[in-house]
XYZ file of C-alpha atoms in Angstrom:
532
model
C -0.500 59.343 9.640
C -2.553 58.459 12.784
C -1.293 59.668 16.136
C -1.176 56.125 17.485
C 1.223 55.087 14.748
C 3.388 58.131 15.282
C 3.484 57.529 19.027
C 4.389 53.891 18.444
C 7.184 54.847 16.066
C 8.550 57.285 18.604
C 8.477 54.703 21.365
C 10.224 52.149 19.192
C 12.822 54.675 18.138
C 13.386 55.675 21.750
C 13.716 52.033 22.721
C 16.141 51.343 19.884
C 18.293 54.369 20.763
C 18.434 53.237 24.374
C 19.850 49.821 23.477
C 23.521 49.020 23.458
C 25.311 47.751 20.365
C 25.304 44.170 21.656
C 21.582 44.369 22.379
C 20.891 45.775 18.941
C 22.858 42.987 17.243
C 21.143 40.308 19.333
C 17.702 41.717 18.571
C 18.472 41.947 14.850
C 19.816 38.382 14.750
C 16.790 36.984 16.548
C 14.454 38.889 14.251
C 16.197 37.648 11.120
C 16.265 34.039 12.385
C 12.592 34.198 13.362
C 11.540 35.586 9.997
C 13.629 32.985 8.127
C 12.229 30.098 10.196
C 8.666 31.290 9.739
C 9.185 31.703 6.009
C 10.687 28.218 5.680
C 7.960 26.482 7.652
C 5.200 28.460 5.964
C 6.641 27.567 2.573
C 6.870 23.890 3.539
C 3.365 23.853 4.978
C 1.770 25.592 2.008
C 3.573 23.462 -0.588
C 1.026 21.184 -2.296
C 1.303 17.420 -1.944
C 2.143 15.539 -5.137
C 0.634 12.258 -6.341
C 1.809 9.882 -9.063
C 0.010 10.623 -12.320
C 2.034 8.483 -14.755
C 4.613 5.808 -14.123
C 6.930 3.544 -16.115
C 6.932 5.864 -19.094
C 9.309 5.765 -21.987
C 11.558 8.743 -22.586
C 9.533 9.859 -25.598
C 6.224 9.671 -23.720
C 7.662 11.424 -20.656
C 9.034 14.236 -22.829
C 5.681 14.801 -24.535
C 3.798 14.792 -21.234
C 6.241 17.229 -19.619
C 5.979 19.569 -22.602
C 2.198 19.492 -22.336
C 2.313 20.160 -18.583
C 4.559 23.174 -19.175
C 2.162 24.429 -21.807
C -0.772 24.074 -19.400
C 1.333 25.613 -16.574
C 0.725 22.647 -14.291
C 3.485 22.053 -11.705
C 5.076 18.617 -11.810
C 7.867 16.531 -10.334
C 9.983 13.795 -11.952
C 10.975 10.581 -10.183
C 12.538 7.213 -10.974
C 14.911 8.658 -13.527
C 12.188 10.536 -15.391
C 9.900 7.532 -15.900
C 7.444 8.706 -13.219
C 5.639 12.050 -13.287
C 3.907 13.527 -10.241
C 1.382 16.364 -10.197
C -0.446 18.105 -7.324
C -3.014 15.836 -5.719
C -5.777 18.401 -6.169
C -5.279 18.399 -9.953
C -4.486 14.685 -10.429
C -7.692 13.504 -12.102
C -8.150 16.661 -14.135
C -4.591 16.389 -15.454
C -5.054 12.751 -16.454
C -8.276 13.541 -18.306
C -6.711 16.512 -20.063
C -3.678 14.548 -21.233
C -5.849 11.605 -22.244
C -7.941 13.936 -24.369
C -4.740 15.223 -25.949
C -3.717 11.622 -26.768
C -0.595 11.563 -24.598
C -1.352 8.578 -22.353
C -1.152 5.706 -24.821
C 2.401 4.577 -23.989
C 3.818 5.429 -27.397
C 1.421 3.120 -29.247
C -0.618 4.721 -32.002
C -4.029 3.305 -32.785
C -6.720 4.123 -35.265
C -6.516 7.771 -34.239
C -3.616 7.810 -36.707
C -6.192 8.358 -39.436
C -7.829 11.305 -37.667
C -5.125 13.759 -38.694
C -3.960 12.133 -41.911
C -4.750 13.452 -45.345
C -5.719 10.317 -47.254
C -5.768 12.052 -50.620
C -2.007 12.239 -50.926
C -1.223 8.719 -49.666
C -0.320 5.802 -51.857
C -1.768 2.356 -51.408
C 1.431 1.214 -49.710
C 1.262 4.078 -47.169
C -2.356 3.361 -46.422
C -1.654 -0.329 -45.826
C 1.319 0.563 -43.644
C -0.728 2.991 -41.543
C -3.479 0.411 -41.162
C -0.951 -2.162 -39.978
C 0.574 0.281 -37.475
C -2.855 1.216 -36.147
C -3.878 -2.422 -35.810
C -0.675 -3.293 -33.956
C -1.133 -0.359 -31.592
C -4.742 -1.210 -30.786
C -3.875 -4.837 -30.081
C -0.932 -3.818 -27.863
C -3.171 -1.490 -25.845
C -5.799 -4.164 -25.398
C -3.281 -6.763 -24.261
C -1.684 -4.194 -21.932
C -4.951 -3.859 -20.001
C -4.596 -7.393 -18.631
C -3.787 -7.625 -14.948
C -0.475 -9.500 -15.275
C 0.833 -7.602 -18.332
C 2.827 -4.410 -17.917
C 3.545 -3.607 -21.571
C 3.039 -5.398 -24.878
C 4.266 -5.055 -28.444
C 2.581 -6.659 -31.431
C 4.144 -7.251 -34.856
C 1.892 -8.293 -37.707
C 2.865 -9.425 -41.196
C 0.097 -8.944 -43.778
C 1.163 -10.483 -47.090
C 0.121 -8.893 -50.328
C -3.044 -10.315 -51.774
C -2.378 -12.693 -54.679
C -4.590 -13.446 -57.630
C -4.621 -17.198 -57.001
C -5.424 -18.580 -53.561
C -2.730 -21.242 -53.933
C -0.119 -18.493 -54.079
C -1.519 -16.560 -51.111
C 0.779 -16.547 -48.086
C -0.785 -16.684 -44.619
C -0.689 -13.759 -42.188
C 1.552 -14.109 -39.148
C 1.903 -12.257 -35.852
C 4.364 -12.064 -32.984
C 3.623 -10.734 -29.498
C 6.248 -9.688 -26.954
C 5.017 -9.324 -23.362
C 6.598 -7.661 -20.357
C 4.970 -9.043 -17.244
C 4.617 -7.279 -13.929
C 6.939 -8.217 -11.096
C 5.981 -11.559 -9.599
C 3.292 -12.268 -12.202
C 3.050 -15.146 -14.640
C 0.564 -16.176 -17.305
C -1.223 -19.485 -17.246
C -2.048 -21.424 -20.370
C -5.614 -20.123 -20.423
C -4.508 -16.496 -20.515
C -1.918 -17.200 -23.209
C -4.542 -18.982 -25.278
C -6.879 -16.016 -24.784
C -4.218 -13.618 -26.106
C -3.663 -15.910 -29.086
C -7.356 -15.995 -29.906
C -7.594 -12.237 -29.467
C -4.797 -11.566 -31.949
C -5.926 -14.169 -34.467
C -9.507 -12.981 -34.290
C -8.552 -9.343 -34.858
C -6.480 -9.879 -38.012
C -8.073 -11.128 -41.206
C -6.688 -14.449 -42.372
C -4.597 -15.019 -39.256
C -4.817 -18.472 -37.710
C -3.888 -19.299 -34.080
C -1.083 -21.606 -35.223
C 0.570 -18.622 -36.936
C 0.795 -16.591 -33.710
C 3.938 -16.635 -31.549
C 4.011 -15.211 -28.017
C 7.202 -14.678 -26.020
C 8.153 -12.629 -22.983
C 11.018 -10.187 -22.581
C 13.143 -12.922 -20.999
C 12.980 -15.058 -24.139
C 10.544 -17.640 -22.793
C 8.168 -19.048 -25.407
C 4.616 -18.782 -24.105
C 2.825 -19.941 -27.267
C 4.098 -21.780 -30.314
C 2.280 -23.042 -33.356
C 3.450 -26.608 -32.698
C 1.434 -26.758 -29.485
C -1.849 -26.625 -31.418
C -0.921 -29.806 -33.288
C -0.014 -31.708 -30.135
C -3.205 -32.034 -28.069
C -1.615 -34.644 -25.800
C 1.829 -33.083 -25.719
C 3.435 -30.309 -23.760
C 0.360 -28.088 -23.704
C -1.708 -30.696 -21.873
C 1.121 -31.467 -19.472
C 1.555 -27.766 -18.725
C -2.161 -27.410 -18.068
C -2.111 -30.380 -15.709
C 0.820 -29.014 -13.761
C -0.864 -25.624 -13.427
C -4.052 -27.266 -12.170
C -2.097 -29.306 -9.638
C -0.205 -26.237 -8.406
C -3.478 -24.296 -8.126
C -5.033 -27.106 -6.072
C -2.031 -27.199 -3.738
C -2.149 -23.413 -3.278
C -5.846 -23.514 -2.431
C -5.331 -26.173 0.233
C -2.321 -24.322 1.637
C -4.352 -21.106 1.826
C -7.102 -22.793 3.827
C -4.631 -24.385 6.235
C -2.505 -21.254 6.596
C -5.537 -19.050 7.267
C -6.649 -21.392 10.048
C -3.180 -21.517 11.617
C -2.746 -17.736 11.504
C -6.083 -17.214 13.205
C -5.424 -19.784 15.937
C -1.685 -19.438 16.604
C -1.195 -15.886 15.373
C 0.367 -14.494 12.197
C 3.847 -15.813 11.497
C 3.652 -18.575 14.105
C 3.193 -21.438 11.625
C 3.784 -22.301 7.974
C 2.278 -25.124 5.902
C 3.066 -26.781 2.585
C 0.919 -29.240 0.643
C 2.033 -31.772 -1.982
C -0.542 -33.672 -4.042
C -0.023 -36.679 -6.305
C -2.787 -36.484 -8.895
C -3.809 -38.842 -11.686
C -4.644 -37.293 -15.038
C -5.876 -40.508 -16.683
C -9.478 -40.536 -17.783
C -11.094 -43.835 -16.731
C -14.489 -45.074 -18.019
C -16.144 -48.042 -16.290
C -19.303 -49.911 -17.486
C -21.076 -52.344 -15.143
C -23.979 -54.692 -16.100
C -26.013 -56.350 -13.344
C -28.704 -59.058 -13.920
C -31.301 -59.421 -11.233
C -34.281 -61.724 -10.654
C -36.734 -61.655 -13.627
C -40.352 -60.632 -13.531
C -43.136 -62.542 -15.485
C -43.802 -60.811 -18.742
C -46.428 -63.253 -20.246
C -47.985 -66.676 -19.462
C -49.730 -69.256 -21.735
C -51.733 -72.189 -20.339
C -53.089 -75.173 -22.455
C -55.555 -77.782 -21.073
C -56.446 -80.984 -23.035
C -59.007 -83.553 -21.814
C -60.483 -86.769 -23.532
C -63.081 -89.354 -22.464
C -64.751 -92.196 -24.657
C -64.144 -95.398 -26.698
C -60.725 -95.759 -28.020
C -60.309 -96.911 -31.674
C -58.626 -100.205 -32.586
C -54.945 -100.130 -32.130
C -52.096 -102.132 -33.554
C -49.129 -102.108 -35.780
C -50.041 -100.852 -39.146
C -49.572 -103.307 -41.995
C -50.610 -106.734 -43.332
C -50.065 -108.606 -40.147
C -52.544 -106.577 -38.264
C -55.221 -106.580 -40.959
C -55.115 -110.368 -41.945
C -56.905 -112.616 -39.523
C -54.874 -115.463 -38.105
C -51.606 -113.913 -38.941
C -50.728 -113.420 -35.282
C -50.518 -109.594 -35.355
C -54.117 -108.520 -35.171
C -55.261 -105.175 -34.008
C -56.273 -104.523 -30.451
C -59.899 -104.454 -29.743
C -61.664 -101.153 -29.097
C -62.556 -100.137 -25.531
C -63.502 -97.223 -23.155
C -60.640 -94.772 -22.276
C -60.021 -91.144 -20.881
C -57.057 -88.767 -20.305
C -56.273 -85.107 -19.316
C -53.279 -82.874 -20.341
C -52.331 -79.416 -18.975
C -49.479 -77.280 -20.452
C -48.410 -73.950 -18.844
C -45.744 -71.677 -20.511
C -44.495 -68.570 -18.575
C -42.161 -65.980 -20.217
C -39.883 -64.006 -17.826
C -38.320 -60.523 -18.560
C -34.573 -60.401 -17.792
C -33.633 -57.636 -15.197
C -30.487 -55.842 -16.386
C -28.697 -52.833 -14.787
C -25.972 -51.017 -16.781
C -23.775 -48.454 -14.882
C -21.277 -46.369 -16.872
C -18.797 -44.361 -14.776
C -16.375 -41.806 -16.245
C -13.636 -40.745 -13.835
C -12.441 -37.259 -14.756
C -8.699 -36.454 -14.821
C -7.261 -34.915 -11.704
C -8.036 -37.603 -9.179
C -5.980 -37.367 -6.004
C -3.879 -40.437 -5.467
C -2.057 -39.291 -2.373
C -1.547 -36.042 -0.482
C 1.017 -35.031 2.116
C 1.052 -31.987 4.395
C 4.044 -30.556 6.274
C 3.534 -27.974 9.038
C 6.130 -26.092 11.081
C 5.056 -24.302 14.272
C 7.079 -21.828 16.279
C 7.846 -22.875 19.875
C 4.680 -24.879 20.494
C 6.044 -27.049 23.283
C 2.751 -28.554 24.448
C 2.355 -32.074 22.947
C -1.422 -31.882 23.294
C -1.484 -28.628 21.342
C 0.711 -30.150 18.631
C -1.628 -33.117 18.371
C -4.642 -30.793 18.155
C -2.985 -28.788 15.388
C -2.190 -32.001 13.493
C -5.779 -33.219 13.702
C -7.227 -29.844 12.701
C -4.898 -29.485 9.713
C -5.698 -33.031 8.544
C -9.425 -32.268 8.630
C -9.037 -28.886 6.964
C -6.906 -30.335 4.147
C -9.253 -33.276 3.620
C -6.675 -35.997 4.218
C -7.808 -39.611 3.874
C -6.228 -42.595 5.575
C -7.536 -44.902 2.847
C -5.417 -43.091 0.244
C -2.380 -43.197 2.507
C -2.270 -39.421 3.121
C 0.208 -38.270 5.752
C 0.749 -35.147 7.850
C 3.820 -34.000 9.744
C 3.756 -31.265 12.398
C 7.204 -30.171 13.619
C 7.956 -27.808 16.490
C 10.928 -25.537 15.819
C 12.152 -22.042 16.640
C 11.716 -19.712 13.662
C 14.526 -17.474 12.465
C 13.104 -13.960 12.746
C 16.276 -11.969 12.122
C 15.049 -10.637 8.779
C 11.676 -9.629 10.208
C 13.327 -7.965 13.167
C 15.660 -6.024 10.891
C 12.741 -4.884 8.755
C 10.743 -3.953 11.833
C 13.612 -1.921 13.245
C 14.137 -0.148 9.951
C 10.435 0.674 9.700
C 10.349 1.903 13.280
C 13.454 4.022 12.682
C 11.920 5.523 9.553
C 8.635 6.221 11.351
C 10.463 7.706 14.319
C 12.578 9.881 12.045
C 9.477 11.116 10.277
C 7.880 11.845 13.645
C 10.951 13.763 14.748
C 10.937 15.820 11.575
C 7.273 16.663 11.982
C 7.753 17.529 15.641
C 10.857 19.568 14.804
C 8.903 21.640 12.308
C 6.232 22.468 14.845
C 8.703 22.950 17.674
C 10.851 25.194 15.491
C 8.000 27.580 14.871
C 6.985 27.620 18.536
C 10.580 27.974 19.739
C 11.291 30.818 17.332
C 8.221 32.699 18.499
C 9.034 32.061 22.184
C 12.660 33.147 21.784
C 11.621 36.280 19.949
C 9.095 37.153 22.646
C 11.570 36.443 25.441
C 14.315 38.527 23.854
C 12.020 41.437 23.135
C 10.504 41.170 26.611
C 13.930 41.018 28.211
C 15.098 44.061 26.277
C 12.017 46.014 27.259
C 12.366 44.831 30.869
C 16.037 45.768 31.072
C 15.253 49.157 29.644
C 12.383 49.942 31.972
C 13.433 48.280 35.222
C 16.772 50.038 35.768
C 15.245 53.372 34.776
C 12.262 53.084 37.081
C 14.254 51.644 39.971
C 17.031 54.171 39.488
C 14.683 57.149 39.521
C 12.875 55.892 42.604
C 16.002 55.189 44.668
C 17.700 58.478 43.678
C 14.719 60.634 44.563
C 14.227 58.963 47.957
C 17.941 59.113 48.821
C 18.261 62.746 47.810
C 15.248 63.744 49.904
C 16.437 61.874 52.974
C 20.037 63.172 52.639
C 18.902 66.762 52.141
C 16.639 66.603 55.162
C 19.419 65.146 57.349
C 21.947 67.720 56.183
C 19.596 70.612 56.812
C 18.757 69.344 60.254
C 22.401 68.798 61.218
C 23.487 72.128 59.779
C 20.825 73.940 61.693
C 21.717 72.188 64.937
C 25.445 72.817 64.576
C 25.013 76.451 63.591
C 22.807 77.129 66.563
C 25.184 75.357 68.904
C 28.246 77.279 67.662
C 26.515 80.627 67.929
C 25.541 79.865 71.477
C 29.122 78.862 72.267
C 30.574 82.095 70.965
C 28.286 84.375 72.925
C 28.029 82.457 76.165
C 31.322 80.645 76.509
C 32.444 82.630 79.586
C 30.425 80.771 82.115
C 31.742 77.268 82.214
C 29.348 76.189 84.950
C 26.322 77.623 83.330
C 23.908 75.347 81.548
C 25.045 76.864 78.303
C 28.629 75.814 78.940
C 27.484 72.355 79.767
C 25.490 72.233 76.599
C 28.451 73.521 74.617
C 30.570 70.720 75.913
C 27.788 68.277 74.985
C 27.685 69.738 71.507
C 31.411 69.362 71.208
C 31.105 65.708 72.110
C 28.279 65.378 69.597
C 30.440 66.964 66.901
C 33.336 64.681 67.806
C 31.015 61.671 67.680
C 29.703 62.883 64.326
C 33.251 63.142 63.055
C 33.907 59.567 64.086
C 30.694 57.987 62.762
C 29.824 60.207 59.793
C 32.935 61.994 58.610
C 31.548 62.586 55.119
C 28.676 64.660 56.524
C 31.032 66.700 58.672
C 33.351 67.184 55.699
C 30.513 68.513 53.574
C 29.516 70.930 56.378
C 33.082 72.199 56.687
C 33.297 72.641 52.907
C 30.134 74.709 52.944
C 31.499 76.878 55.778
C 34.677 77.474 53.838
C 32.707 78.351 50.731
C 30.555 80.763 52.728
C 33.636 82.476 54.166
C 35.146 82.844 50.747
């Protein structure tokens, strides 16, 4: 073992032996708490984050997926009563691909992969037809489930047995049960698309033999609708178109108000009265004609005119009183002009499509907009944005009112409390690690300081005091011994300088006894010990 390690062990052992029981217990408790806190925070920090891999699973599907995850030794977490499975975020996509390859992500619906692991040699015709029907139902359910508004789907198909005579053949039928996502609904176009999808995927299945319902028992498609082109299906389509038009206008108005007044400061609603009658108008207009052709005839005559008279006996018998007129010179001129005009005709045929707006009304509420000019500006802007027309009798109403924001305030406070709590937890984790380290360092430093400071200070003070006390004692002992010896030998002469000094020494000894009796007591003890 290296000398440095041995020296360190000895120092630690010496330090530990020099501690009291209370200090040892405190140091052990702090060490245990520090190690536990570090282990907890390190475990929390190194724990991988989990992401949702599969959700809204059935119990059978969840059990198969969990079994496969255990087999692959992939950590997982269950949520939402076992219908949601989470895996580490780093392995999310790989896990999905692996389970998809294993055929475990099809929501319990079997498709044509049913024939991949089936021995067809030992199956009867009934089993083969049954497997084909199951596979077809599963494939259709998966396809319908990919639609945006559909959460899950189940398809039931009835394929009658083929008969020898076509008159005895029964038609195929199908039923579809849909579970829609929260807040979603299907329009008539989507329902019709599902109907065509199912009928086009099954041989001999007609759209009128398909029934579609949702999990709430609402009929979305019925065979009777196909035989009523002007019935409920058309009315439903018209209502959906009207609602879509109103939503589009509301979206334009609301977007403008949110940008001008701020989010949540105004709300708008639009109501449209629409005509769904198809009107066809034909207009014929005759204008001034243009010459198409012209024919002109000119006749002119000049010369002697032939005899004239009434035909008959009277004219031809002389003297009968009815003779013919005598011949004479004569001339005439005749002009005939014929012009043919082409008739100018204009035919206008107008077809007015269904969905014409008869009248539209807009209602707007604004929050605490007390300026009348601002209210008037908002009214004018909304009318222009919605395309209102005074000729149709469209109206707009802008009302100023204080909004009730209690729900929003409660939600905001709850979100702030949750965010603050999360911040506190995060800060507590970091502060816990730092505090544990600081406390450990302070305790260890205090223990080392308490161990070293008294020892160093004690050694220094004791050595200095002992040196000073020994020097004072030696000096006083020497002075007193010399003074007493001189007193014994030369005490006879009281007037001599020695006698005077002896008296001064006596006073000094008396003063020493008054001010420092402990020193005098030690000197007397030493004298007694020397005599003994």
